[in-house]
Short mmCIF file of C-alpha atoms in Angstrom, two decimals:
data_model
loop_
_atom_site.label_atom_id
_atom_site.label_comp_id
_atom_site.label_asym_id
_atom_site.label_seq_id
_atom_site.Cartn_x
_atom_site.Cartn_y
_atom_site.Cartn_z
CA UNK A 303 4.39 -26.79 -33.35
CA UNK A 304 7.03 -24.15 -33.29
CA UNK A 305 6.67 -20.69 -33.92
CA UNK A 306 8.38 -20.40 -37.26
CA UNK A 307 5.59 -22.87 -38.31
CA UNK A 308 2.98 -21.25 -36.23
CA UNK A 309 3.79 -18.06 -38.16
CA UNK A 310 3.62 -19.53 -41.37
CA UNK A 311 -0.38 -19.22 -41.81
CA UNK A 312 -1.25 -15.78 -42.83
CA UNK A 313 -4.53 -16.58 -41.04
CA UNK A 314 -5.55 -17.43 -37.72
CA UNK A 315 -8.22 -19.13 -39.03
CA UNK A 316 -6.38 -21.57 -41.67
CA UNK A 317 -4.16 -22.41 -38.51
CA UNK A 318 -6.91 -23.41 -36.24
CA UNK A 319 -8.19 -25.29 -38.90
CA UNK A 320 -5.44 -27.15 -40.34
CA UNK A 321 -4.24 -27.68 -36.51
CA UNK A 322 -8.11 -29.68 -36.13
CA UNK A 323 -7.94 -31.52 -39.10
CA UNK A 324 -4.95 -32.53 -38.18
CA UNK A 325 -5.47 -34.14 -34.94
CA UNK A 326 -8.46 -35.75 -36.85
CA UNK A 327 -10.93 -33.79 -34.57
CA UNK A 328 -14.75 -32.39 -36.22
CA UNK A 329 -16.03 -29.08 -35.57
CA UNK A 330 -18.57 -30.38 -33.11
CA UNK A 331 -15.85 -31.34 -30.94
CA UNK A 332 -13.82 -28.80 -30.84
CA UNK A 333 -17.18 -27.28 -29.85
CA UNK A 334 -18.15 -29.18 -26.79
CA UNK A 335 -14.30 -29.01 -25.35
CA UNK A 336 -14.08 -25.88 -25.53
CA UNK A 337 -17.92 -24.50 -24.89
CA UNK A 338 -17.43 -22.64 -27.98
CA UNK A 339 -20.74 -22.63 -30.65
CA UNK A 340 -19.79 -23.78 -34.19
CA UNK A 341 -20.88 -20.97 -35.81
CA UNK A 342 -18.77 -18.40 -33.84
CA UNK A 343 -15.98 -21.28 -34.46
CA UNK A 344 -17.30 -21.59 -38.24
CA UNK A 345 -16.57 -18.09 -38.94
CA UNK A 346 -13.23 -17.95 -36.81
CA UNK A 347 -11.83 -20.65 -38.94
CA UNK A 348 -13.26 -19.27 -42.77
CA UNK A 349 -11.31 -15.72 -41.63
CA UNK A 350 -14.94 -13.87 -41.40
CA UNK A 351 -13.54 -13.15 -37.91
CA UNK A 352 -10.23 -11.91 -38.41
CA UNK A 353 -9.44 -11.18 -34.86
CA UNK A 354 -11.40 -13.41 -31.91
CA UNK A 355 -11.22 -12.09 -28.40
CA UNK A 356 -8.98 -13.57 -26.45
CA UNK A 357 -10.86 -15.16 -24.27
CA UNK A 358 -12.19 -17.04 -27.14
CA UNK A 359 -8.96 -18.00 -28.31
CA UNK A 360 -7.32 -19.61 -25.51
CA UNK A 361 -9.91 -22.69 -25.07
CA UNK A 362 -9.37 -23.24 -28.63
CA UNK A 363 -5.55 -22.93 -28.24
CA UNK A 364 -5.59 -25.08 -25.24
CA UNK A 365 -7.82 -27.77 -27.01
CA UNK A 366 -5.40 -28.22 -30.00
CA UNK A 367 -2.28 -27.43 -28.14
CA UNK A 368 -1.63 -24.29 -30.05
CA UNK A 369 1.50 -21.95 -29.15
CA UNK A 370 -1.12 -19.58 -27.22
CA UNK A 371 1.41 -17.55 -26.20
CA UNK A 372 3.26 -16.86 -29.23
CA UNK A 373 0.20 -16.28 -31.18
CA UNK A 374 -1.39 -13.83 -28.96
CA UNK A 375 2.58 -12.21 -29.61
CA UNK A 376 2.37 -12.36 -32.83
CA UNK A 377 -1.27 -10.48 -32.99
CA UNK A 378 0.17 -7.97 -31.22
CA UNK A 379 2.94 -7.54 -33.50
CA UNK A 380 1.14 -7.14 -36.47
CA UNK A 381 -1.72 -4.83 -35.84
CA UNK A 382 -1.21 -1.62 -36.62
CA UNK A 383 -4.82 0.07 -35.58
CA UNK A 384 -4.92 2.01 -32.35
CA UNK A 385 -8.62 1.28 -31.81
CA UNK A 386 -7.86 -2.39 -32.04
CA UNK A 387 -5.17 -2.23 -29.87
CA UNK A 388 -7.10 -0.82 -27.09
CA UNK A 389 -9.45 -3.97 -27.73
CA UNK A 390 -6.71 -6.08 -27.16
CA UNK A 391 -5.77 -4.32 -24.09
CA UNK A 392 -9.52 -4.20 -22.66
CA UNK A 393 -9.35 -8.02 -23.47
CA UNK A 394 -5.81 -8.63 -21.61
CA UNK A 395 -7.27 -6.44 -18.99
CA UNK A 396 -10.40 -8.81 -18.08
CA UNK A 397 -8.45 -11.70 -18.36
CA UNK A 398 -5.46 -10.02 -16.05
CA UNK A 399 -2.53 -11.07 -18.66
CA UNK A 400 -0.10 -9.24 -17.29
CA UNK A 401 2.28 -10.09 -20.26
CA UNK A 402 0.31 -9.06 -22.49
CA UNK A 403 -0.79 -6.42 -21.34
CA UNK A 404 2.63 -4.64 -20.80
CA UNK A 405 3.25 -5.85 -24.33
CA UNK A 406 -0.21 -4.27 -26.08
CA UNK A 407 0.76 -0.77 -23.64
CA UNK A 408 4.08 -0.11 -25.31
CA UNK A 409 2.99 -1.25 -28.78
CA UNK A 410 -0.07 1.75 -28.48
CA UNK A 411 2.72 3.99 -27.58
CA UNK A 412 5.29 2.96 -30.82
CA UNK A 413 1.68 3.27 -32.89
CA UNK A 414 2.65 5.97 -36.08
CA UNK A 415 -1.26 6.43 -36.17
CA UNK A 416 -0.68 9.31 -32.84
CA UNK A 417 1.77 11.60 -31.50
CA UNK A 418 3.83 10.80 -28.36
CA UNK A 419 1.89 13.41 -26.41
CA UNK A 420 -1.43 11.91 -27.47
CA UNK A 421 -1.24 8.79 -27.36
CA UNK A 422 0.62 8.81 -23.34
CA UNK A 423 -2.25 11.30 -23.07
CA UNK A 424 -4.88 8.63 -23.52
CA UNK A 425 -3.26 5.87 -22.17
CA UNK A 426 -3.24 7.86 -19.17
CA UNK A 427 -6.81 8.67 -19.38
CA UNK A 428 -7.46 4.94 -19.47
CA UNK A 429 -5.52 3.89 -16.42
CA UNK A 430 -6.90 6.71 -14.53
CA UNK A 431 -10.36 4.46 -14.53
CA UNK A 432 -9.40 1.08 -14.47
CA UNK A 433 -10.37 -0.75 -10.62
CA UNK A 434 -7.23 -3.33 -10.61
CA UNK A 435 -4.28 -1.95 -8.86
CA UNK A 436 -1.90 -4.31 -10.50
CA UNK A 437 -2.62 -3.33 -13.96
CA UNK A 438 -2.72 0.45 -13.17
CA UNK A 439 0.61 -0.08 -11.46
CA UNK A 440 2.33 -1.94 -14.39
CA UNK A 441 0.64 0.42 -16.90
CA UNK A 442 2.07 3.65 -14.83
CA UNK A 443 5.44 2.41 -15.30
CA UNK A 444 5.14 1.69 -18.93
CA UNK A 445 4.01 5.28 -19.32
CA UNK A 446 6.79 6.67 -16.97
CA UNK A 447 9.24 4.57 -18.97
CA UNK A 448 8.37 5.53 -22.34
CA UNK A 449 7.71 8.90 -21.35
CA UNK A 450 11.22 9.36 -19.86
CA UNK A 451 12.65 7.66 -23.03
CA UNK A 452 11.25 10.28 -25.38
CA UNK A 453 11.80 13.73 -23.20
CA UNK A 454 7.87 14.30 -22.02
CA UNK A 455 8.18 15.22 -18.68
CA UNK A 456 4.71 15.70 -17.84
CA UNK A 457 3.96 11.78 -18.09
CA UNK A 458 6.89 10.89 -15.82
CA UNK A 459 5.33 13.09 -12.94
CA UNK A 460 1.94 11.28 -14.15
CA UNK A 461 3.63 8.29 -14.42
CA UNK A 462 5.10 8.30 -11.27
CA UNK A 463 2.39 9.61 -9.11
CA UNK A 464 0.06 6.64 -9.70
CA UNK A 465 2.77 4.40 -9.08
CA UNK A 466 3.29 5.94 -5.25
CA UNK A 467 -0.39 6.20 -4.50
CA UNK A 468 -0.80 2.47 -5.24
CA UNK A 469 3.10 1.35 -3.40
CA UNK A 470 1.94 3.41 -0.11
CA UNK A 471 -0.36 1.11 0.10
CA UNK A 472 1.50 -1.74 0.46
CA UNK A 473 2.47 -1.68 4.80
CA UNK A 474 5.72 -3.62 4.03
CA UNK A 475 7.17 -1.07 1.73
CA UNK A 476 6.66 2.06 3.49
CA UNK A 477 10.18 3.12 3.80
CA UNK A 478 10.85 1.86 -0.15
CA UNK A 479 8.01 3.46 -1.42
CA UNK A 480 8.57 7.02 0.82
CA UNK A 481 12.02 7.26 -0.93
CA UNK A 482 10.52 6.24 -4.30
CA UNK A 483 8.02 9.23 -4.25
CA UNK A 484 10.76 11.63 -3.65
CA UNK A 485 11.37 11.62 -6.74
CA UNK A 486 8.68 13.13 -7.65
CA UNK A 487 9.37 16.50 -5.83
CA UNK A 488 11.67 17.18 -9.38
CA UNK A 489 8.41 16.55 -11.71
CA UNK A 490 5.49 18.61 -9.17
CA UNK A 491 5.65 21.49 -11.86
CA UNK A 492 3.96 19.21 -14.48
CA UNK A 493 1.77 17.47 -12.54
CA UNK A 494 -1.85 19.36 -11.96
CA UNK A 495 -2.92 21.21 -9.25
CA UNK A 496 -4.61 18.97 -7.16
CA UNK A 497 -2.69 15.97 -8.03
CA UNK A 498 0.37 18.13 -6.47
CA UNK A 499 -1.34 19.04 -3.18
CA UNK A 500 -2.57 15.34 -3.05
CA UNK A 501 0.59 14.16 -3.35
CA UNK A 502 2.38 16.60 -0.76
CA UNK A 503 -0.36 15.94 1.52
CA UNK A 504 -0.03 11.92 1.44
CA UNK A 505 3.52 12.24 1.50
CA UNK A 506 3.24 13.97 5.15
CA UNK A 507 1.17 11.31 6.51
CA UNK A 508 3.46 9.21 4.83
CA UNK A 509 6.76 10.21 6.61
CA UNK A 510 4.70 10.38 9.94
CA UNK A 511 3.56 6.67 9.71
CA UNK A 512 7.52 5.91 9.36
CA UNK A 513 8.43 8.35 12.53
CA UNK A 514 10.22 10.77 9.31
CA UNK A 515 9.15 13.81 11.19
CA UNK A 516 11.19 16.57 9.79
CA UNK A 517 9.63 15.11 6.07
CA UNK A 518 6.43 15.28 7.33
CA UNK A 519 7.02 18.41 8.43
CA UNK A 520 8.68 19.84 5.56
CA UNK A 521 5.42 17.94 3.19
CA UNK A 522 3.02 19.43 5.07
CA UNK A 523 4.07 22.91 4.63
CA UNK A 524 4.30 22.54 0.45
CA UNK A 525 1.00 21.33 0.53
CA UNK A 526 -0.41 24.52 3.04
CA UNK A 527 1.19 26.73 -0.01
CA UNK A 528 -0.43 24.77 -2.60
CA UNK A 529 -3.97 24.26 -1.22
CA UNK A 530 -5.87 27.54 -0.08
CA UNK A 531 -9.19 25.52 0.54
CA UNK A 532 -10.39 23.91 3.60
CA UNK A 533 -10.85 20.14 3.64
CA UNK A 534 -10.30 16.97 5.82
CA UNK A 535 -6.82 15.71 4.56
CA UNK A 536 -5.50 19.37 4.68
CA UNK A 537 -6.38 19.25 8.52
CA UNK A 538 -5.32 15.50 9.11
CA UNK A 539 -1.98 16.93 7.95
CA UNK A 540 -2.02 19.90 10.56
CA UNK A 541 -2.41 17.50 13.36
CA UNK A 542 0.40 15.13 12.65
CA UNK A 543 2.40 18.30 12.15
CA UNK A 544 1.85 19.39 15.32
CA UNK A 545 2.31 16.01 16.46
CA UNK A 546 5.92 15.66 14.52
CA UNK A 547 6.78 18.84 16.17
CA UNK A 548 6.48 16.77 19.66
CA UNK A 549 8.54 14.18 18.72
CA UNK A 550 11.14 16.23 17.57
CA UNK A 551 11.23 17.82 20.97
CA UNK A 552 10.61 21.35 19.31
CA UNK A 553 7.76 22.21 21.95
CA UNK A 554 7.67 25.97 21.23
CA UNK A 555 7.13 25.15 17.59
CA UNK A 556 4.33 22.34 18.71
CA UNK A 557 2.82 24.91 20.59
CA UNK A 558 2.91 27.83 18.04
CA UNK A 559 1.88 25.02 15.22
CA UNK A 560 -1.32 23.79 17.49
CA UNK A 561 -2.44 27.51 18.30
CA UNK A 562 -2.41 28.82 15.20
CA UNK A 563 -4.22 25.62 13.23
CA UNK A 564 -6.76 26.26 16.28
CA UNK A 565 -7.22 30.25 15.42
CA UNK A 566 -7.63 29.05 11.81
CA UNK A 567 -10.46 26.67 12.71
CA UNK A 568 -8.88 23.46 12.00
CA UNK A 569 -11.87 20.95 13.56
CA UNK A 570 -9.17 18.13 13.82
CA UNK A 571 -6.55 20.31 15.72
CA UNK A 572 -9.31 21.95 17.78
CA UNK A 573 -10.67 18.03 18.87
CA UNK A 574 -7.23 16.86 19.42
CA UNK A 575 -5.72 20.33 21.16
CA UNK A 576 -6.01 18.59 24.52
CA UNK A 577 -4.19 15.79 23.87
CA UNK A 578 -0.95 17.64 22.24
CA UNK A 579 -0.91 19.89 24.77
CA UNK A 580 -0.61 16.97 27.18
CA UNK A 581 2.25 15.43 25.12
CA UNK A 582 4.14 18.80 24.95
CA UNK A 583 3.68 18.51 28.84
CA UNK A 584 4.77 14.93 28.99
CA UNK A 585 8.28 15.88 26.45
CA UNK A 586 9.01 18.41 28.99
CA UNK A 587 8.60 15.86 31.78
CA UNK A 588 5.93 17.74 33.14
CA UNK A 589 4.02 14.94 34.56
CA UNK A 590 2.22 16.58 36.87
CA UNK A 591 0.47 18.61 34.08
CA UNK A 592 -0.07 15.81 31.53
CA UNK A 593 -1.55 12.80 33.76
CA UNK A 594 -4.99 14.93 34.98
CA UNK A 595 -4.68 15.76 31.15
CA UNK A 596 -4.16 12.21 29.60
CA UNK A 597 -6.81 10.71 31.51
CA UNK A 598 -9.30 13.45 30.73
CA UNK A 599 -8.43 12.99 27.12
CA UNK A 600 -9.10 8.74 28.08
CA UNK A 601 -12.51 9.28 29.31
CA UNK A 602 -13.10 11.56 26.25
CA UNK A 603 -12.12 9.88 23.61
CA UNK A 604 -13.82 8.28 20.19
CA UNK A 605 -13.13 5.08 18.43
CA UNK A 606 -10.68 6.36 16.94
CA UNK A 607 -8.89 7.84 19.36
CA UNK A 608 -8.83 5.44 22.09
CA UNK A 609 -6.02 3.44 21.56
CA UNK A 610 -3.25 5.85 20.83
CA UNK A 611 -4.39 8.35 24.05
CA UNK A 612 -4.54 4.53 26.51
CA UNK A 613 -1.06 4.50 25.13
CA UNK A 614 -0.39 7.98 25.72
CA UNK A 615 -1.73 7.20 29.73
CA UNK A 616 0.33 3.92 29.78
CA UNK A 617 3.33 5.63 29.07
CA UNK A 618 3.91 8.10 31.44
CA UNK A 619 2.84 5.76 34.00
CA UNK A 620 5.44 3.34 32.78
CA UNK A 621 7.52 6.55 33.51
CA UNK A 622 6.57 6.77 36.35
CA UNK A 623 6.68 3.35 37.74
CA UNK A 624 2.88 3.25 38.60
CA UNK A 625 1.76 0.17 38.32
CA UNK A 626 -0.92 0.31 40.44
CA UNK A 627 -2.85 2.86 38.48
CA UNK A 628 -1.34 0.39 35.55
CA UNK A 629 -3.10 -2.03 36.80
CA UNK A 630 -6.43 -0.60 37.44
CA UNK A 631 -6.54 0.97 33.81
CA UNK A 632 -5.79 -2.83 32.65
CA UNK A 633 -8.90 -3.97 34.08
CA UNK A 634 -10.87 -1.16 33.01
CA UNK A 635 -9.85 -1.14 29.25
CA UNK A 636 -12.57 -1.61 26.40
CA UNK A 637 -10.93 -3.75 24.45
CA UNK A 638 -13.30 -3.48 21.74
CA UNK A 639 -11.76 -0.43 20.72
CA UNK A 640 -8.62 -0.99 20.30
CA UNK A 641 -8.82 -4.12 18.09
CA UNK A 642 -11.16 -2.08 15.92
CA UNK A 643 -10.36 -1.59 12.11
CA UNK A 644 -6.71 -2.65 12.39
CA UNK A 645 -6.06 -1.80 8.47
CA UNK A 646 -3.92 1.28 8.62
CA UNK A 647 0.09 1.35 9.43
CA UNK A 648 -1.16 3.87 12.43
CA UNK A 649 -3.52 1.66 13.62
CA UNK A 650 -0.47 -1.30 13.98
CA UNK A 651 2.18 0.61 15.39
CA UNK A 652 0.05 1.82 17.81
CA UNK A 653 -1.55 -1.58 18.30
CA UNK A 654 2.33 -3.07 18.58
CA UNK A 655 2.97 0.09 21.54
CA UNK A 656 -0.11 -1.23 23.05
CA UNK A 657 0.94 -4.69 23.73
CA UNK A 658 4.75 -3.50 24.56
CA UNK A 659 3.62 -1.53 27.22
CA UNK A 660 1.81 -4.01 28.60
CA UNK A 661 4.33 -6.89 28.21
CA UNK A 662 6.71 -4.17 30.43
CA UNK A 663 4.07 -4.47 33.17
CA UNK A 664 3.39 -7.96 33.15
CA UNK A 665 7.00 -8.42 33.73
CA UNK A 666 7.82 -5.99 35.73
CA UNK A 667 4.90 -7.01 37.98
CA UNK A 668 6.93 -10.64 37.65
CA UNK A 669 4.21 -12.16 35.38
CA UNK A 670 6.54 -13.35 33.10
CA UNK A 671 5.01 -15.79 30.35
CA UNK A 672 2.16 -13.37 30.33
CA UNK A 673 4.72 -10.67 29.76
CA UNK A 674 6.77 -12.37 26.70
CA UNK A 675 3.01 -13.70 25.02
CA UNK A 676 2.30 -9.79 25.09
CA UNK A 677 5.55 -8.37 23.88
CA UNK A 678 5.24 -11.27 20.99
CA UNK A 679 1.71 -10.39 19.71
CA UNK A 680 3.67 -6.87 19.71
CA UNK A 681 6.19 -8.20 17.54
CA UNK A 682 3.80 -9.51 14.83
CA UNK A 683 2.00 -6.46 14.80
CA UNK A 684 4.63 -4.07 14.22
CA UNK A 685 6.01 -6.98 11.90
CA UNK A 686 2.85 -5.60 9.29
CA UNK A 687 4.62 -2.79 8.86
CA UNK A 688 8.14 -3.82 9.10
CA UNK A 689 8.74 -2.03 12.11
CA UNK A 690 12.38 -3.88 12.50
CA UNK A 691 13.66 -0.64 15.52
CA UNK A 692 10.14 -1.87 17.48
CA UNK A 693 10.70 -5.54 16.97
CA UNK A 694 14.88 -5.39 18.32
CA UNK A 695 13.22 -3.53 21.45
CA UNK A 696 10.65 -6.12 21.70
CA UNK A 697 13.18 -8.96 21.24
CA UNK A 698 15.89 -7.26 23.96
CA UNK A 699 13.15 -6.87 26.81
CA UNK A 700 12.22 -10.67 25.92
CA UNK A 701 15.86 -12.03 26.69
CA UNK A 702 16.83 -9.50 29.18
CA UNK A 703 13.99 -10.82 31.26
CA UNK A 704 15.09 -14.51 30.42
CA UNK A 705 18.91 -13.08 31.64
CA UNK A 706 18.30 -10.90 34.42
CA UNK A 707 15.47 -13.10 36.05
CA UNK A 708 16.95 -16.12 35.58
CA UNK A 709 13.63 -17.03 34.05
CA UNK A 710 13.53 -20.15 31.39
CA UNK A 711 11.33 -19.32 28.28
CA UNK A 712 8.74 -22.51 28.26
CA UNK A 713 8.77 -24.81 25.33
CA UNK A 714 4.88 -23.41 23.91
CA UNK A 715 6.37 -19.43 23.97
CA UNK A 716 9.82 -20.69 22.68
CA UNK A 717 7.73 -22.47 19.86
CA UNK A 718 6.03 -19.07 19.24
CA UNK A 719 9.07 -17.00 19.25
CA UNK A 720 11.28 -19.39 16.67
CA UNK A 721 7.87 -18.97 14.63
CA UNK A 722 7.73 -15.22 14.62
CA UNK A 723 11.24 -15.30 13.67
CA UNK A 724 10.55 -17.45 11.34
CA UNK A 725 7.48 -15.39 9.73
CA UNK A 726 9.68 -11.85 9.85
CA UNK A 727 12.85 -13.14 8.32
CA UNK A 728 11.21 -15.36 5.82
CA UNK A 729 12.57 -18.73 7.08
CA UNK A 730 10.58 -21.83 5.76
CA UNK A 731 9.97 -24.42 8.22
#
């Protein structure tokens, strides 16, 4: 049935029926294929229910191999009441029809029944609550789309917003989605308040999880203006600044950033002060004052901690060629936590460091095929969060030790490279 003739019934009703009688099928049939009671299907097909749900109209449409699709289209099309158009769009919601869904949005936002402002105004209220990510993100760019079409810049920085805090999310679009929410720096007047300092704030950590340590930098400090209050993210924030400062080689700025969050209390500067002082020690080459420091902060540290100040130790006795101490730290590890919640992109690039500074030892301590398994389970992990400078480093130290030590990959770790390459570039085998 095409749609012309789908089309042609004023009601959905007369079609469904017409469509049964057709294929010579009773009521009660239609009823047991589709689990549907007669009487709900009795008053569907007499037009005393003038609009079913969808998810009572696609059995039927399936059973009698009606244009589902183009029906559901043309519903859409026709109504004209708000209220039943958010029906629709509750309905497309349970069912997650993304089509539809998109389709019902814009046709809420063309209704005559409610200004522009309003109506993006409540659609905006109603993504604010919804629990799928998908839908809010499709439903964010409708707004920000129809917003920027019609000159109301306060749902583009809406818009926009819930779009980044659902795309950080994603580990393999980190750089993407860090450029995508600079756009947003041109819309913070309309956004509110806190949504502003939120956003500033998660664009910090942001950059820092992407080694973008002047943004983080420069983030962090429109958030501080913003937000007067004291509160958790606010002093995350501080310590990657301080942290950003390190890797920039700006110690005196480190140092200045670190004492002062300390004087005003910050609890996460104050529990990590040891630690950055014993990295601004290690960028100055210092090592003298940052080992007795770094292995303090080891024997000190939380769950949370552990893994990024083992690497902190590891490194600087990379540096310093000690692999005896290497070695004893090795043995002593708890491995239990560093494989801990591995969910964040910190958590993997510090995971992928882990196993690269390991590999190094293994094969500089000649244990080769211990060395390249290592420096490949560092590979996949900072392949989560397409860490492509980590990987090339990863990749050189594997053939330069192939090259220089006239070493022959076996055929099992050969295997397991070709498949990580494989896996990063998207290669089906």
């Amino acid at each position: 049935m095409g749609r012309n003739e789908t089309l042609i019934y004023t009601s959905l009703g007369d079609l469904i029926k017409k469509k049964r009688e057709k294929i010579g099928m009773s009521l009660s049939e239609l009823s047991r294929l589709t689990r549907i009671s007669k009487g709900v299907l009795h008053y569907i097909e007499t037009g005393e229910t003038k609009r079913p749900e969808l998810k009572t109209l696609k059995p039927i449409a399936d059973v009698l191999s009606l244009p589902y699709k183009e029906i559901v289209e043309h519903y859409i099309e026709v109504e004209q009441r708000v209220e039943a158009l958010y029906k629709l769009l509750a309905e497309a919601n349970e069912i997650s029809n993304i089509p539809f869904i998109s389709k019902v949005a814009r046709k809420i936002l063309e209704s005559p029944s409610e200004d522009t402002y309003t109506s993006l105004q409540r659609l905006y209220d109603h993504i604010v609550i919804l629990t799928s990510d998908e839908i809010k993100l499709l439903l964010s760019k409708v707004i920000t789309k129809y917003a920027r079409q019609h000159g109301v810049p306060q749902f583009v920085a809406n818009g926009l917003f819930q779009q980044y805090m659902i795309e950080r999310e994603d580990l393999k679009r980190l750089e993407e989605s860090l450029r995508d929410g600079e756009e947003i720096l041109h819309y913070t007047d309309f956004l509110s308040r806190e949504d502003t300092i939120t956003y500033y704030y998660r664009m910090a950590l942001h950059a820092y999880n992407i080694k973008r340590y002047e943004k983080c930098i420069k983030f962090g400090q429109k958030g501080f203006i913003e937000d007067t209050s004291s509160n958790e993210l606010k002093e995350r924030v501080a310590l990657v600044m301080c942290h950003s400062y390190i890797h920039l080689n700006d110690h005196e700025s480190a140092e200045e950033c670190v004492n002062n969050f300390v004087k005003m209390g910050y609890q996460f500067v104050i529990d990590h002060s040891k630690p950055i002082r014993a990295n601004i020690y290690l960028k100055r080459e210092d090592y003298n004052s940052a080992l007795p420091l770094l292995r303090e902060c080891l024997d000190e540290a939380t769950v949370d901690t552990y893994l990024h100040r083992l690497n902190d130790l590891l490194e600087v006795l990379s540096l310093l060629n000690d692999t005896d101490s290497i070695y004893h730290i090795l043995t002593c590890i708890e491995e239990k936590k560093i494989f801990i919640d591995v969910n964040t992109p910190y958590k993997y690039r510090e995971l992928g460091r882990y196993h690269k500074l390991k590999g190094e030892y293994e094969i500089k301590t000649r244990k080769f095929d211990e060395g390249i398994t290592t420096l490949l389970a560092s590979i996949l992990n900072y392949e989560k969060i397409s860490a492509y400078e980590e990987i090339n480093q990863c990749v050189g130290i594997i053939l330069n030790c192939q090259s220089f030590n006239q070493k022959h990959i076996n055929t099992d770790i050969l295997g397991n490279l070709v498949y990580i390459y494989n896996k990063i570039n998207k290669v089906n085998v």
